[in-house]
Amino acid sequence: MSVASVGMGALRTAFQVLFDAVKSAQEETTMFKHLLGHIKSTLDSLEPLIKDIENYNSKEGLEYFAIQMEEAANLVQKCGKVGVWRKYKYTNKLHQLDKSLRRVFDLLKVQGIKDARETLVSLRNIETALSGIEENLVMTSNHPEKAKCSSAVPEPPCITVGLDFPLKELKMKLLKDKKVSMLVLTAAGGCGKTTLAKMFCQDQEVKDTFKNNIFFVNVSKNPNLDLIVHELYQRKGSELPAFQNEFMAVKWLQIFLKESRHNPLLFVLDDVWSGSESLLDKFDQFKFSNYKILVTSRFAFPRFGSPYHLALLNDGDAMALFHYSASSEDKSSYTSEDLSRKIIKRCKGCPLAIALVGRALRGQPIEIWQKRVLEWCKGSSILDSDKDLLACLQSSLDALDKEKTIIKECFLDLGSFPEDQRIAAAILIDMWAELYGLDEEILTIANLHELTTRSLANLVVTRHEREADGYYTEHFVTQHDMLRELAIHRVSQDPIDQRERLVINICGDNLPKWLTEQKYQAFKARLLSISTGSINLYSKYLYMHTCMCARTMLVCTHRRSFILRLQ
């Protein structure tokens, strides 16, 4: 009969079996005598705590813990029978057993025995302290990279531009302002948030402030608190067994933070995605002096305070980054300043776009540079040739697919408006009432706030009071041109006659080839955008051939924009 089925004495019995097994093995074998002595010392410390826990009337959680004690006893008994050739394997297992028992002791000591139910719930989850012994050994031996700690601060790129002023502002907000414990650094994908965070950690003033007690953790879309907590303890030179559930990971994170409260501490949580608010809560639960958290994210997380919005590069910084990215090792470059300016203009101040385009053109003949600019002038998208840039930006849209489909549709609609212009919220209120039935203007403004929080647009409020007519006439929307290009690229993936949004850009007197061929009898687009240099015969031509097929038409030029609703 398993010792776990004995009843209230199960835990005490299991502990005694393990204690006797260690004592017997210590007397019978000399191979592991030193290690077994450490384990016995740990068990001596655990014994009074086990007695206290057994005094409670509830059986909850004790049975499983007893089973783990029994398995540990079986491991110790095997150690007395192994040959020399298996000494290394069992030495590692006994090391893991001793560490696991010490963690059990630390947890019980920190948590105390004041609340019986809370303690027993913890015991129900503590089985991982023993059951993960062999699994951890196998994982570490087969995958040595898993044992490395990634919470060490990575170095920023050897060349950074345009981040000196944002770095100074971050230091002012996070170091000087005692009221700020968490700061969210936000911007669209590819704008340099992670690079700035690395610069912040490597800044000498920051390192002096936190005495190098800085932890840099990449969170990503699917945060793994288990892995994060393990990385933190590895950085401190400690090992933890695998956790069966998040409850134990939270407990060990709490212990980590409590033990660190007397020292300056900086956490950088990099690349945090929407839906991770509970993770931020776990790190932000303690408020003590010199404890700071820097979060980098495409999402603003407004309930954690005012975020810091990272601006795009100005023309001078963009040119400097492009020259560095496009230059060969001998620092030579083929292109003229005029050609470089055309390329920079297309990259819209986005550091990732500039770096990727520069590297793609590095070492290429000048004709390749000219070809790339010519293709852009004819309507080709920068996202067609730079897949890494597309993947980076597209991931923000992918996050909207399941639960925020209406927000995604609104984002794609913004691509129909001219670049570098403010869009009046009143226009969007009318348009989205027609397209999506958003009859209440507050719903439109709420969607615009959602896009702003996700760094997909920017809602500008020039005056907070509403006009008497009920319209938000002082609200405007701007969109980064690279994100506008993403919206246009996304809608252009469907066949022309199947697109819900039809965006037509006319360069000079050249009409799109597909339109002049007249092979489409009708379009299903509900939103039509025509961009021309001026009102001319071509825009009239397009209007006559397409308006009868569009329920809502948006005509855009660099001089004016207006909406026609077709009854």
XYZ file of C-alpha atoms in Angstrom:
567
model
C 0.000 0.000 0.000
C 1.304 3.448 -0.962
C 2.344 5.623 1.931
C 0.142 8.319 0.446
C -2.984 6.350 1.380
C -2.254 6.039 5.057
C -4.293 9.158 5.908
C -3.334 12.028 8.155
C -0.007 10.393 8.967
C 0.925 10.080 5.268
C 3.160 13.119 5.113
C 4.931 12.348 8.359
C 5.374 8.704 7.308
C 6.717 9.670 3.891
C 9.123 12.145 5.427
C 10.358 9.507 7.885
C 10.862 6.991 5.045
C 12.987 9.529 3.180
C 14.896 10.453 6.338
C 15.639 6.771 7.128
C 16.657 6.094 3.515
C 19.173 8.956 3.600
C 20.564 7.840 6.951
C 20.893 4.217 5.803
C 22.501 5.125 2.484
C 24.923 7.398 4.290
C 26.060 4.441 6.435
C 26.221 1.898 3.590
C 27.960 3.808 0.813
C 30.986 6.059 0.699
C 30.472 7.189 -2.886
C 27.815 9.787 -2.019
C 28.537 10.224 1.696
C 29.242 13.963 1.455
C 26.149 14.719 -0.608
C 23.910 12.597 1.578
C 25.192 14.509 4.586
C 23.982 17.770 3.011
C 20.579 16.237 2.282
C 20.247 14.961 5.860
C 21.050 18.440 7.165
C 18.297 19.863 4.978
C 15.840 17.247 6.215
C 16.737 18.136 9.809
C 15.673 21.717 9.044
C 12.467 20.569 7.377
C 11.343 18.208 10.157
C 9.809 20.808 12.526
C 7.927 22.437 9.654
C 6.521 19.084 8.563
C 5.287 18.478 12.107
C 3.560 21.872 12.250
C 1.820 21.354 8.900
C 0.547 17.914 9.975
C -1.221 19.481 12.976
C -3.866 21.002 10.699
C -7.089 19.075 10.207
C -7.314 19.428 6.424
C -5.861 16.669 4.267
C -5.742 18.970 1.254
C -2.434 18.774 -0.594
C -0.687 16.390 1.825
C -1.194 13.177 -0.166
C 0.598 14.321 -3.276
C 3.458 15.782 -1.282
C 3.803 12.412 0.466
C 4.051 10.649 -2.895
C 6.908 12.941 -3.896
C 8.700 12.187 -0.632
C 8.330 8.486 -1.381
C 9.803 8.900 -4.873
C 12.727 10.825 -3.408
C 13.309 7.961 -0.946
C 13.394 5.484 -3.855
C 16.044 7.631 -5.533
C 18.197 7.632 -2.414
C 17.838 3.859 -2.022
C 19.058 3.329 -5.604
C 22.187 5.331 -4.880
C 23.444 2.562 -2.603
C 23.341 0.047 -5.437
C 24.859 1.926 -8.397
C 28.286 1.243 -9.827
C 31.103 3.710 -10.275
C 30.230 4.178 -13.956
C 26.902 5.740 -12.962
C 28.305 7.957 -10.232
C 28.121 11.170 -12.310
C 24.447 10.708 -13.177
C 23.342 10.071 -9.588
C 25.603 12.789 -8.223
C 23.680 15.288 -10.328
C 20.367 13.823 -9.200
C 21.308 14.109 -5.534
C 22.463 17.685 -6.075
C 19.057 18.467 -7.567
C 17.304 16.706 -4.686
C 19.174 18.769 -2.094
C 18.397 22.018 -3.934
C 14.732 21.052 -4.236
C 14.456 20.290 -0.523
C 16.110 23.604 0.310
C 13.579 25.414 -1.869
C 10.763 23.650 -0.032
C 12.251 24.804 3.263
C 12.687 28.398 2.024
C 9.109 28.566 0.785
C 7.642 27.250 4.016
C 9.836 29.562 6.068
C 8.861 32.649 4.064
C 5.202 31.808 3.892
C 4.870 30.786 7.522
C 2.226 28.570 9.026
C -0.224 31.262 10.159
C -2.840 30.512 7.520
C -3.396 26.750 7.282
C -5.400 26.835 4.082
C -2.927 29.060 2.233
C -0.048 26.859 3.342
C -1.738 23.652 2.261
C -2.681 25.122 -1.112
C 1.003 25.930 -1.564
C 1.890 22.358 -0.656
C -0.493 21.076 -3.304
C 1.567 22.944 -5.867
C 4.939 22.166 -4.374
C 5.158 18.715 -5.927
C 7.253 20.244 -8.681
C 10.002 20.854 -6.138
C 10.696 17.107 -6.182
C 9.026 15.704 -9.307
C 11.132 17.848 -11.644
C 14.501 16.507 -10.454
C 15.209 14.130 -13.314
C 13.391 16.259 -15.905
C 15.570 19.245 -15.055
C 18.692 17.118 -15.261
C 17.731 15.808 -18.709
C 16.749 19.267 -19.969
C 20.025 20.815 -18.820
C 22.221 18.043 -20.193
C 20.448 17.723 -23.540
C 19.827 21.441 -24.038
C 22.666 23.365 -22.389
C 21.397 26.601 -23.854
C 18.367 26.335 -21.548
C 20.639 26.718 -18.570
C 21.879 30.085 -19.727
C 20.324 33.187 -18.269
C 18.861 35.595 -20.815
C 18.037 38.220 -18.186
C 21.522 39.690 -18.568
C 21.409 43.089 -20.247
C 22.185 42.821 -23.982
C 24.401 45.349 -25.698
C 22.778 47.933 -28.007
C 23.902 48.141 -31.652
C 27.354 49.619 -32.107
C 25.802 52.576 -33.968
C 22.669 54.319 -32.689
C 21.240 57.579 -33.977
C 18.495 59.885 -32.812
C 18.169 58.335 -29.344
C 20.287 60.643 -27.185
C 17.414 62.992 -26.384
C 14.878 60.188 -25.709
C 17.485 58.561 -23.449
C 17.811 61.776 -21.465
C 14.028 62.016 -21.128
C 13.739 58.401 -19.982
C 16.313 59.033 -17.280
C 14.431 62.128 -16.124
C 11.100 60.279 -15.940
C 12.255 56.991 -14.451
C 15.198 58.012 -12.274
C 14.333 61.504 -11.103
C 10.582 61.208 -10.595
C 10.061 59.330 -7.321
C 6.355 58.872 -8.061
C 6.993 56.804 -11.197
C 7.634 53.111 -10.550
C 6.706 51.826 -14.012
C 7.170 53.557 -17.367
C 5.835 52.201 -20.664
C 8.003 53.048 -23.674
C 5.723 52.736 -26.676
C 5.819 53.157 -30.462
C 4.939 51.219 -33.583
C 7.001 48.194 -34.565
C 10.490 48.929 -35.875
C 10.850 52.355 -34.222
C 13.761 51.463 -31.908
C 12.113 50.789 -28.531
C 14.319 47.812 -27.663
C 17.467 49.623 -28.810
C 16.630 52.577 -26.564
C 15.941 50.235 -23.625
C 19.354 48.604 -24.107
C 21.011 52.032 -24.206
C 19.192 52.956 -21.013
C 20.490 49.866 -19.196
C 24.063 50.418 -20.407
C 24.095 54.113 -19.458
C 26.665 54.692 -16.721
C 24.337 56.807 -14.564
C 21.701 54.069 -14.697
C 24.226 51.352 -13.833
C 25.520 53.411 -10.923
C 21.990 54.039 -9.654
C 21.036 50.360 -9.625
C 24.542 49.066 -8.881
C 24.278 46.778 -11.914
C 21.234 45.101 -10.336
C 19.444 45.225 -13.702
C 17.345 42.470 -15.256
C 16.417 42.520 -18.958
C 13.682 40.038 -19.914
C 12.133 39.509 -23.351
C 8.420 38.862 -22.818
C 7.008 38.607 -26.402
C 3.451 37.683 -27.394
C 3.032 34.643 -25.157
C 4.629 35.499 -21.803
C 5.980 32.530 -19.869
C 6.173 33.527 -16.203
C 7.742 30.153 -15.371
C 10.669 30.843 -17.692
C 11.011 34.462 -16.549
C 11.215 33.506 -12.867
C 13.771 30.788 -13.627
C 15.899 33.325 -15.498
C 15.809 35.732 -12.561
C 16.996 33.093 -10.094
C 19.663 31.846 -12.516
C 20.999 35.386 -12.655
C 21.358 35.244 -8.866
C 23.150 31.897 -9.103
C 20.195 29.805 -7.899
C 18.330 26.956 -9.566
C 14.620 26.214 -9.344
C 12.767 23.029 -10.327
C 10.157 23.223 -13.060
C 6.798 24.646 -11.975
C 3.638 22.690 -12.670
C 1.495 25.825 -12.806
C 1.684 29.606 -12.630
C 0.741 29.698 -8.954
C 4.187 28.510 -7.895
C 5.892 30.858 -10.361
C 4.027 33.798 -8.784
C 5.064 32.680 -5.299
C 8.733 32.521 -6.236
C 8.521 35.899 -7.980
C 7.081 37.353 -4.770
C 9.966 35.859 -2.805
C 12.444 37.308 -5.298
C 10.968 40.796 -5.009
C 10.723 40.685 -1.211
C 14.355 39.613 -0.920
C 15.400 42.450 -3.267
C 13.483 45.273 -1.618
C 16.532 46.576 0.270
C 18.595 47.031 -2.921
C 18.077 49.247 -5.999
C 16.414 47.141 -8.687
C 15.558 47.727 -12.355
C 13.432 45.403 -14.482
C 13.200 45.871 -18.242
C 10.260 43.933 -19.668
C 10.879 44.042 -23.404
C 8.312 43.532 -26.183
C 5.204 43.200 -24.019
C 2.007 42.637 -25.996
C -1.621 43.457 -25.357
C -3.261 41.085 -22.906
C -0.224 40.981 -20.605
C -1.607 43.408 -18.031
C -1.742 40.652 -15.391
C 1.981 40.040 -15.869
C 2.722 43.735 -15.357
C 0.574 43.669 -12.217
C 2.708 40.880 -10.768
C 5.896 42.912 -11.225
C 4.286 46.161 -10.088
C 2.750 44.759 -6.886
C 5.559 45.989 -4.637
C 6.267 49.682 -4.169
C 9.615 50.311 -2.562
C 12.388 52.827 -2.989
C 14.649 52.458 -6.034
C 12.496 49.736 -7.608
C 11.756 50.674 -11.230
C 10.197 48.890 -14.204
C 10.703 49.892 -17.845
C 8.288 48.296 -20.317
C 8.756 48.398 -24.086
C 5.613 47.744 -26.074
C 3.568 48.674 -29.113
C 0.722 49.093 -26.641
C 0.437 52.050 -24.284
C -1.132 50.248 -21.256
C -2.637 53.555 -20.027
C -3.697 52.196 -16.631
C -0.018 51.959 -15.673
C 0.513 55.691 -16.111
C 1.340 58.081 -18.912
C 3.466 56.289 -21.517
C 6.519 57.698 -23.245
C 5.990 57.823 -27.013
C 9.188 57.313 -28.995
C 9.278 59.653 -31.988
C 10.477 58.773 -35.480
C 13.873 59.848 -36.781
C 14.271 63.320 -38.237
C 15.827 63.728 -41.690
C 19.368 64.238 -40.405
C 19.349 61.176 -38.156
C 17.629 59.111 -40.835
C 20.343 60.034 -43.338
C 23.090 59.145 -40.854
C 21.548 55.713 -40.183
C 21.061 55.066 -43.887
C 24.654 55.930 -44.742
C 25.894 53.612 -42.017
C 23.610 50.752 -43.121
C 24.308 51.139 -46.831
C 28.066 51.664 -46.643
C 30.442 48.763 -47.297
C 33.154 47.796 -44.836
C 35.516 50.213 -46.543
C 32.849 52.932 -45.904
C 32.376 53.471 -49.632
C 28.983 54.238 -51.105
C 27.887 54.571 -54.701
C 24.889 56.826 -54.428
C 24.434 60.565 -54.584
C 22.840 62.624 -51.834
C 19.797 63.238 -54.044
C 19.181 59.512 -54.495
C 19.711 58.915 -50.775
C 17.135 61.581 -49.926
C 14.554 59.891 -52.157
C 15.159 56.596 -50.392
C 15.004 58.202 -46.954
C 11.736 59.914 -47.833
C 10.213 56.559 -48.683
C 11.308 55.035 -45.368
C 9.293 57.688 -43.476
C 11.743 57.983 -40.577
C 11.279 54.351 -39.498
C 14.668 53.049 -38.206
C 13.962 49.434 -39.134
C 12.931 50.363 -42.676
C 16.020 52.538 -43.120
C 18.370 49.854 -41.813
C 16.827 47.064 -43.902
C 16.764 49.062 -47.137
C 20.321 50.263 -46.538
C 21.631 46.731 -45.969
C 19.777 45.451 -49.043
C 21.428 48.115 -51.232
C 24.898 47.807 -49.671
C 27.497 46.978 -52.295
C 24.961 47.103 -55.150
C 25.611 49.095 -58.336
C 23.969 52.468 -58.539
C 21.554 51.151 -61.183
C 20.019 48.837 -58.559
C 19.499 51.839 -56.273
C 17.873 53.767 -59.120
C 15.672 50.786 -59.999
C 14.373 50.573 -56.448
C 13.431 54.283 -56.408
C 11.819 53.996 -59.862
C 9.676 51.050 -58.719
C 8.492 53.031 -55.722
C 7.571 55.983 -57.937
C 5.414 53.672 -60.070
C 3.419 52.532 -57.076
C 5.408 49.570 -55.780
C 5.403 49.221 -51.989
C 8.538 49.139 -49.873
C 6.875 46.237 -48.070
C 6.972 44.135 -51.249
C 10.752 43.948 -51.218
C 11.501 43.984 -47.479
C 9.805 40.964 -45.956
C 11.324 41.452 -42.502
C 9.823 44.937 -42.315
C 6.465 43.591 -43.496
C 6.528 40.834 -40.864
C 7.359 43.322 -38.115
C 4.485 45.659 -38.994
C 2.039 42.919 -39.958
C 2.294 41.326 -36.514
C 0.437 44.323 -35.052
C -2.464 43.619 -37.389
C -2.371 39.883 -36.707
C -2.984 40.661 -33.025
C -6.364 42.166 -34.036
C -7.633 39.185 -36.037
C -9.631 37.356 -33.371
C -11.142 39.791 -30.895
C -10.666 43.227 -32.468
C -11.862 42.748 -36.038
C -13.747 46.065 -36.118
C -10.577 47.870 -34.979
C -8.644 46.198 -37.796
C -11.263 47.285 -40.338
C -11.045 50.863 -39.081
C -7.254 50.766 -39.383
C -7.449 49.539 -42.968
C -9.945 52.307 -43.790
C -7.461 54.965 -42.665
C -5.140 53.877 -45.470
C -7.621 55.363 -47.940
C -6.871 58.899 -46.787
C -3.973 61.032 -48.086
C -0.581 60.748 -46.438
C 0.817 63.497 -44.217
C -2.623 64.935 -43.488
C -4.922 65.169 -40.492
C -8.221 63.335 -40.856
C -11.182 65.030 -39.213
C -12.941 62.714 -36.768
C -16.279 64.030 -38.035
C -15.554 62.481 -41.451
C -14.789 59.112 -39.872
C -17.943 59.309 -37.743
C -20.068 59.738 -40.880
C -18.175 57.106 -42.865
C -18.151 54.400 -40.175
C -21.809 54.996 -39.365
C -22.473 54.096 -43.009
C -20.056 51.170 -43.209
C -20.362 49.539 -39.793
C -23.493 50.992 -38.232
C -21.558 52.969 -35.607
C -24.395 55.448 -35.166
C -23.079 56.800 -31.869
C -20.101 59.060 -32.445
C -18.653 57.967 -29.128
C -18.119 54.472 -30.609
C -16.003 55.920 -33.388
C -13.908 57.936 -30.939
C -13.492 54.843 -28.743
C -12.157 52.920 -31.756
C -9.722 55.733 -32.501
C -8.507 55.632 -28.896
C -7.975 51.876 -29.301
C -5.895 52.427 -32.444
C -3.868 55.075 -30.620
C -3.233 52.760 -27.665
C -1.919 50.146 -30.114
C 0.382 52.664 -31.882
C -1.556 52.204 -35.142
C -2.800 55.796 -35.328
C -2.710 59.001 -33.322
C -5.810 60.784 -32.076
C -5.168 64.510 -31.743
C -7.553 66.532 -29.562
C -7.091 70.250 -30.048
C -9.912 71.126 -27.647
C -11.736 68.875 -25.193
C -15.106 70.604 -25.247
C -17.647 69.189 -27.654
C -19.493 71.469 -30.043
C -23.206 72.055 -29.719
C -23.936 69.964 -32.838
C -22.657 66.856 -31.037
C -19.717 66.243 -33.378
C -16.139 65.923 -32.239
C -15.103 68.749 -34.526
C -11.851 69.385 -32.677
C -10.667 65.765 -32.935
C -8.294 64.731 -35.699
C -6.450 61.548 -36.608
C -2.964 61.201 -38.025
C -1.306 58.023 -39.200
C 2.357 57.277 -39.766
C 2.963 56.924 -43.484
C 4.625 53.521 -43.029
C 1.468 52.261 -41.329
C -0.617 53.763 -44.126
C 1.539 51.809 -46.555
C 0.882 48.678 -44.477
C -2.880 49.242 -44.760
C -2.664 49.748 -48.524
C -0.411 46.700 -48.906
C -2.835 44.565 -46.925
C -5.928 45.512 -48.942
C -4.021 45.040 -52.216
C -3.501 41.328 -51.514
C -7.022 40.484 -52.697
C -7.974 40.319 -56.407
C -8.813 43.791 -57.705
C -12.464 43.034 -58.409
C -12.883 41.476 -54.929
C -11.354 44.239 -52.820
C -13.533 46.007 -50.280
C -11.215 49.026 -50.477
C -9.812 50.230 -53.772
C -6.847 52.598 -53.530
C -5.725 54.206 -56.793
C -2.591 56.343 -56.969
C -1.994 58.240 -60.191
C 1.558 59.364 -60.950
C 1.594 62.015 -63.665
C -0.599 61.059 -66.598
C -0.211 57.300 -66.173
C -3.317 55.326 -65.282
C -2.980 51.932 -63.621
C -2.653 49.233 -66.253
C -5.466 47.112 -64.837
C -7.898 50.037 -65.218
C -7.048 50.819 -68.827
C -7.479 47.165 -69.800
C -11.167 47.382 -68.797
C -11.291 43.651 -68.095
C -13.359 44.111 -64.939
C -17.054 44.667 -65.455
C -17.739 45.787 -61.913
C -15.967 46.395 -58.628
C -17.213 45.314 -55.228
C -15.306 47.996 -53.350
C -17.281 49.801 -50.688
C -14.552 52.403 -50.277
C -12.705 54.032 -53.171
C -9.658 56.257 -52.784
C -8.219 58.185 -55.726
C -4.991 60.120 -55.265
C -3.827 62.550 -57.950
C -1.655 65.613 -58.141
C -4.695 67.737 -58.927
C -8.296 67.487 -60.096
C -7.948 66.522 -63.748
C -9.538 64.506 -66.515
C -8.135 61.274 -65.165
C -9.854 61.566 -61.807
C -13.088 62.354 -63.649
C -12.506 59.294 -65.845
C -12.030 57.094 -62.810
C -15.083 58.550 -61.145
C -17.322 57.800 -64.120
C -16.105 54.208 -64.385
C -16.170 53.223 -60.734
C -18.632 55.242 -58.684
C -21.633 53.188 -59.755
C -20.052 50.138 -58.130
C -19.115 51.714 -54.813
C -21.545 52.167 -51.949
C -19.262 54.747 -50.369
C -16.663 56.697 -52.319
C -13.732 58.634 -50.948
C -11.909 60.845 -53.442
C -8.545 62.203 -52.236
C -6.141 64.705 -53.717
C -3.374 66.745 -52.216
C -5.758 69.733 -52.274
C -9.051 68.386 -51.040
C -10.887 65.299 -49.865
C -14.584 64.563 -49.754
C -17.060 61.696 -49.434
C -19.900 60.854 -51.770
C -22.657 58.575 -50.503
C -24.518 56.782 -53.243
C -28.156 56.004 -52.480
